[in-house]
mmCIF file of C-alpha atoms in Angstrom:
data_model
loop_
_atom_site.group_PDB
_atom_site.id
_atom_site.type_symbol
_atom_site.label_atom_id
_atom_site.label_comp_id
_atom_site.label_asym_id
_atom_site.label_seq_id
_atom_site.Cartn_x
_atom_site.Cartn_y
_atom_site.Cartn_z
ATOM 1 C CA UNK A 274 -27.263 31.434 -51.755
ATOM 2 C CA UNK A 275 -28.549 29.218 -54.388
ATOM 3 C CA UNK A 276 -31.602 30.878 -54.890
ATOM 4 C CA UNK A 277 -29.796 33.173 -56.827
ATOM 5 C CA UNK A 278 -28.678 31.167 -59.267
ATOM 6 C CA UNK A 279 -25.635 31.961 -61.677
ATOM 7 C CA UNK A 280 -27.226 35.250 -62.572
ATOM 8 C CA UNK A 281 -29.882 37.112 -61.094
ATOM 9 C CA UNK A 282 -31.122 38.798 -64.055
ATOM 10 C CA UNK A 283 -30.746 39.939 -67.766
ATOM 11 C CA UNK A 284 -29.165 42.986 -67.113
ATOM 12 C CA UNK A 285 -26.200 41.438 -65.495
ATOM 13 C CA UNK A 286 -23.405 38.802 -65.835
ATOM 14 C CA UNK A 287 -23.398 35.398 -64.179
ATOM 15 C CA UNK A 288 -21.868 36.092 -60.839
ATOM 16 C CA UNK A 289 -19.425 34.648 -57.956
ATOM 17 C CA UNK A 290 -20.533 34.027 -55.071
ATOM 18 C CA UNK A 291 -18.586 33.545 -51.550
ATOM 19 C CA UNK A 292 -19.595 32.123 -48.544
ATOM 20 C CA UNK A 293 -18.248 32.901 -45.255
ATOM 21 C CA UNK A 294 -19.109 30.855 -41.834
ATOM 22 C CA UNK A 295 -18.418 33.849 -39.226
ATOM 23 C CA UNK A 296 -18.030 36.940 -39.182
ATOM 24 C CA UNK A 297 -14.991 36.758 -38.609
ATOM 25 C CA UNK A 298 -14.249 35.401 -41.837
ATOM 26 C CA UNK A 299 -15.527 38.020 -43.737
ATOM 27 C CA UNK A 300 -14.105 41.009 -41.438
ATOM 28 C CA UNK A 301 -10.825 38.712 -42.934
ATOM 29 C CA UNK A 302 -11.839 38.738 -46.379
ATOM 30 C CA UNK A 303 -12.467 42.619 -45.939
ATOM 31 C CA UNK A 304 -9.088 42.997 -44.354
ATOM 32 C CA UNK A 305 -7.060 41.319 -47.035
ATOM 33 C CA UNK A 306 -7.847 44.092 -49.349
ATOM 34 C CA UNK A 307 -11.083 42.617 -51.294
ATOM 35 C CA UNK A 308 -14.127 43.617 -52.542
ATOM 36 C CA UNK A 309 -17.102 42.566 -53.096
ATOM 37 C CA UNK A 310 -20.480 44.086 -54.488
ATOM 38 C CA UNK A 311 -22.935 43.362 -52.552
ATOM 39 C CA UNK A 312 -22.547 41.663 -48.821
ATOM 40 C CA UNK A 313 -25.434 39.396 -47.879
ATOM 41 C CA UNK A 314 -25.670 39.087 -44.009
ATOM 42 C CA UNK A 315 -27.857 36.588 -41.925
ATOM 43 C CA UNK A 316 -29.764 38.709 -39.555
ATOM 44 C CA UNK A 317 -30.120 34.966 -37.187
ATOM 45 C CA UNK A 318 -26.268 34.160 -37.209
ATOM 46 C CA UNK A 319 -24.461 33.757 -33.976
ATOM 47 C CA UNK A 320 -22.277 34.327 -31.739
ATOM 48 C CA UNK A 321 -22.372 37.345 -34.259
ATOM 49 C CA UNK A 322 -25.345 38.114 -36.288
ATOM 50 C CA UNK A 323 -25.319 39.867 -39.398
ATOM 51 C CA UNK A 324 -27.176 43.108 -38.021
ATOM 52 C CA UNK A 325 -24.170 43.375 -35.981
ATOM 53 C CA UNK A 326 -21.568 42.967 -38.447
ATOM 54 C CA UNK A 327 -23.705 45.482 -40.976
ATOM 55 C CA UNK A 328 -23.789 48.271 -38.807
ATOM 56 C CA UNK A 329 -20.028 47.535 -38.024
ATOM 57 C CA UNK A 330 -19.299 47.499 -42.046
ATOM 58 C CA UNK A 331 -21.521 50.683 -42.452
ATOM 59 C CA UNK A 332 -19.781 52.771 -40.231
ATOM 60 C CA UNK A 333 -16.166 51.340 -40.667
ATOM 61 C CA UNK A 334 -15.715 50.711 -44.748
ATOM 62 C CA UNK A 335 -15.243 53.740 -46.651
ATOM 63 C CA UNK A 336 -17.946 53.515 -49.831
ATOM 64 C CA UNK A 337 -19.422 50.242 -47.755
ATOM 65 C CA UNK A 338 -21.157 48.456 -50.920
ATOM 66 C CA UNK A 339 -24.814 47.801 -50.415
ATOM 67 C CA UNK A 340 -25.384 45.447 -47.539
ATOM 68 C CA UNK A 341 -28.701 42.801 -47.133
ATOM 69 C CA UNK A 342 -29.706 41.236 -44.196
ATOM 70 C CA UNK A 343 -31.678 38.245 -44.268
ATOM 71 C CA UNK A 344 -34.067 37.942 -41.265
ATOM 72 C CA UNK A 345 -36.097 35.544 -39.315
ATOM 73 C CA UNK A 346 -39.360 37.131 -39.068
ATOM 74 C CA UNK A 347 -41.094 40.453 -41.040
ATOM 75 C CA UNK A 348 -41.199 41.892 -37.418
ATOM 76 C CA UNK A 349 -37.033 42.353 -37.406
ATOM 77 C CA UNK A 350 -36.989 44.188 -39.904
ATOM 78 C CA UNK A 351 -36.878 47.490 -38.329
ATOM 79 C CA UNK A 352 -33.336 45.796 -36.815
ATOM 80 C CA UNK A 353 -32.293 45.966 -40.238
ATOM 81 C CA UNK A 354 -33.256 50.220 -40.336
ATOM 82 C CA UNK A 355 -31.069 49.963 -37.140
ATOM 83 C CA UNK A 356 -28.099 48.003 -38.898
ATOM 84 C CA UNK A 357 -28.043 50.403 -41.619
ATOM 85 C CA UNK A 358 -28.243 47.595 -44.117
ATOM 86 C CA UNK A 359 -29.882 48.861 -47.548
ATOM 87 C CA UNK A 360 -32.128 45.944 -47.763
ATOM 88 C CA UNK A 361 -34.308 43.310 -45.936
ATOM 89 C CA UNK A 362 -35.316 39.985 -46.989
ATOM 90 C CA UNK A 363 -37.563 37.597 -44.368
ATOM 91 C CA UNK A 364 -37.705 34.019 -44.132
ATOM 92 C CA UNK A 365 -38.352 31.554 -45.807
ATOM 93 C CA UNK A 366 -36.551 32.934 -48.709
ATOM 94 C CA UNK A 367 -37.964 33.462 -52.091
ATOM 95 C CA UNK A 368 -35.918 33.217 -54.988
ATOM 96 C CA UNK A 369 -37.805 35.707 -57.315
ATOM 97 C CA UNK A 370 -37.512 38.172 -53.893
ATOM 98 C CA UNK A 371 -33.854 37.920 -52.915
ATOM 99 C CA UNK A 372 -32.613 38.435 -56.602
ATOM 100 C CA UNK A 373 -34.881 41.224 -57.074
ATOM 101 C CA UNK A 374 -33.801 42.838 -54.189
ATOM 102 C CA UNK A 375 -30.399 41.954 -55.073
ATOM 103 C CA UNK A 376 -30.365 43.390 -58.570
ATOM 104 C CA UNK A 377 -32.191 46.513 -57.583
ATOM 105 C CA UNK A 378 -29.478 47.095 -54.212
ATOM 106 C CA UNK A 379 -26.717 46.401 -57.230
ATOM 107 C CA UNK A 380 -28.367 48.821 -59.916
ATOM 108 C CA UNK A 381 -28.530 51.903 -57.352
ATOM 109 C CA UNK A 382 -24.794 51.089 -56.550
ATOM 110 C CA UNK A 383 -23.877 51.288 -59.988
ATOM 111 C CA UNK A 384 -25.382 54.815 -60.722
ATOM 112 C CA UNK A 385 -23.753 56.186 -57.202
ATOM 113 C CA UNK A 386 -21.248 58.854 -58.263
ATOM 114 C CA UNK A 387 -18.163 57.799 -57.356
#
């Protein structure tokens, strides 16, 4: 996730990212008690593709923080409606897109009620 840098905008700190191989390994992450703020998902993954693994976060994590799948083509993105992820970028990634999308997904978390 380099394109988005140490921080995607102004308005927030630099960030941390983590990077998980399966999805296994972030069901793991998610089961060890920790958090994160956003999820980023890749729509093309397999054996088990992000869409997948969103819908599965959606309906199993209580307050699910936003979720954004990353897709192959601008035609897949009503898999992403279907995933219940709260945002859709299509390759090939642009920077100035995914942190965008990012820091707006991020901004509506943050004035959520609790």
């Amino acid at each position: 996730m380099s394109a988005l840098g140490k921080r995607i905008s102004v308005d927030f700190p630099e960030h941390k990212i983590l990077e998980f191989a399966t999805g296994a390994a972030v069901k793991s992450y998610i089961d060890d008690k920790k958090r994160a703020d956003i999820y980023i998902l890749d729509g093309e993954a397999v054996p088990e593709g992000g869409l997948g693994l969103a819908r599965q976060l959606k309906d199993e994590l209580f307050n699910c923080p936003p979720i954004l799948v990353i897709t192959g083509r601008v035609q897949d993105a009503w898999l992403a409606g279907w995933s219940r992820a709260d945002g859709v970028v299509t390759h090939p990634i642009d920077p100035f897109t995914i942190a965008t999308t990012v820091g707006n997904l991020l901004k509506n978390q943050a004035i959520l009620p609790a």
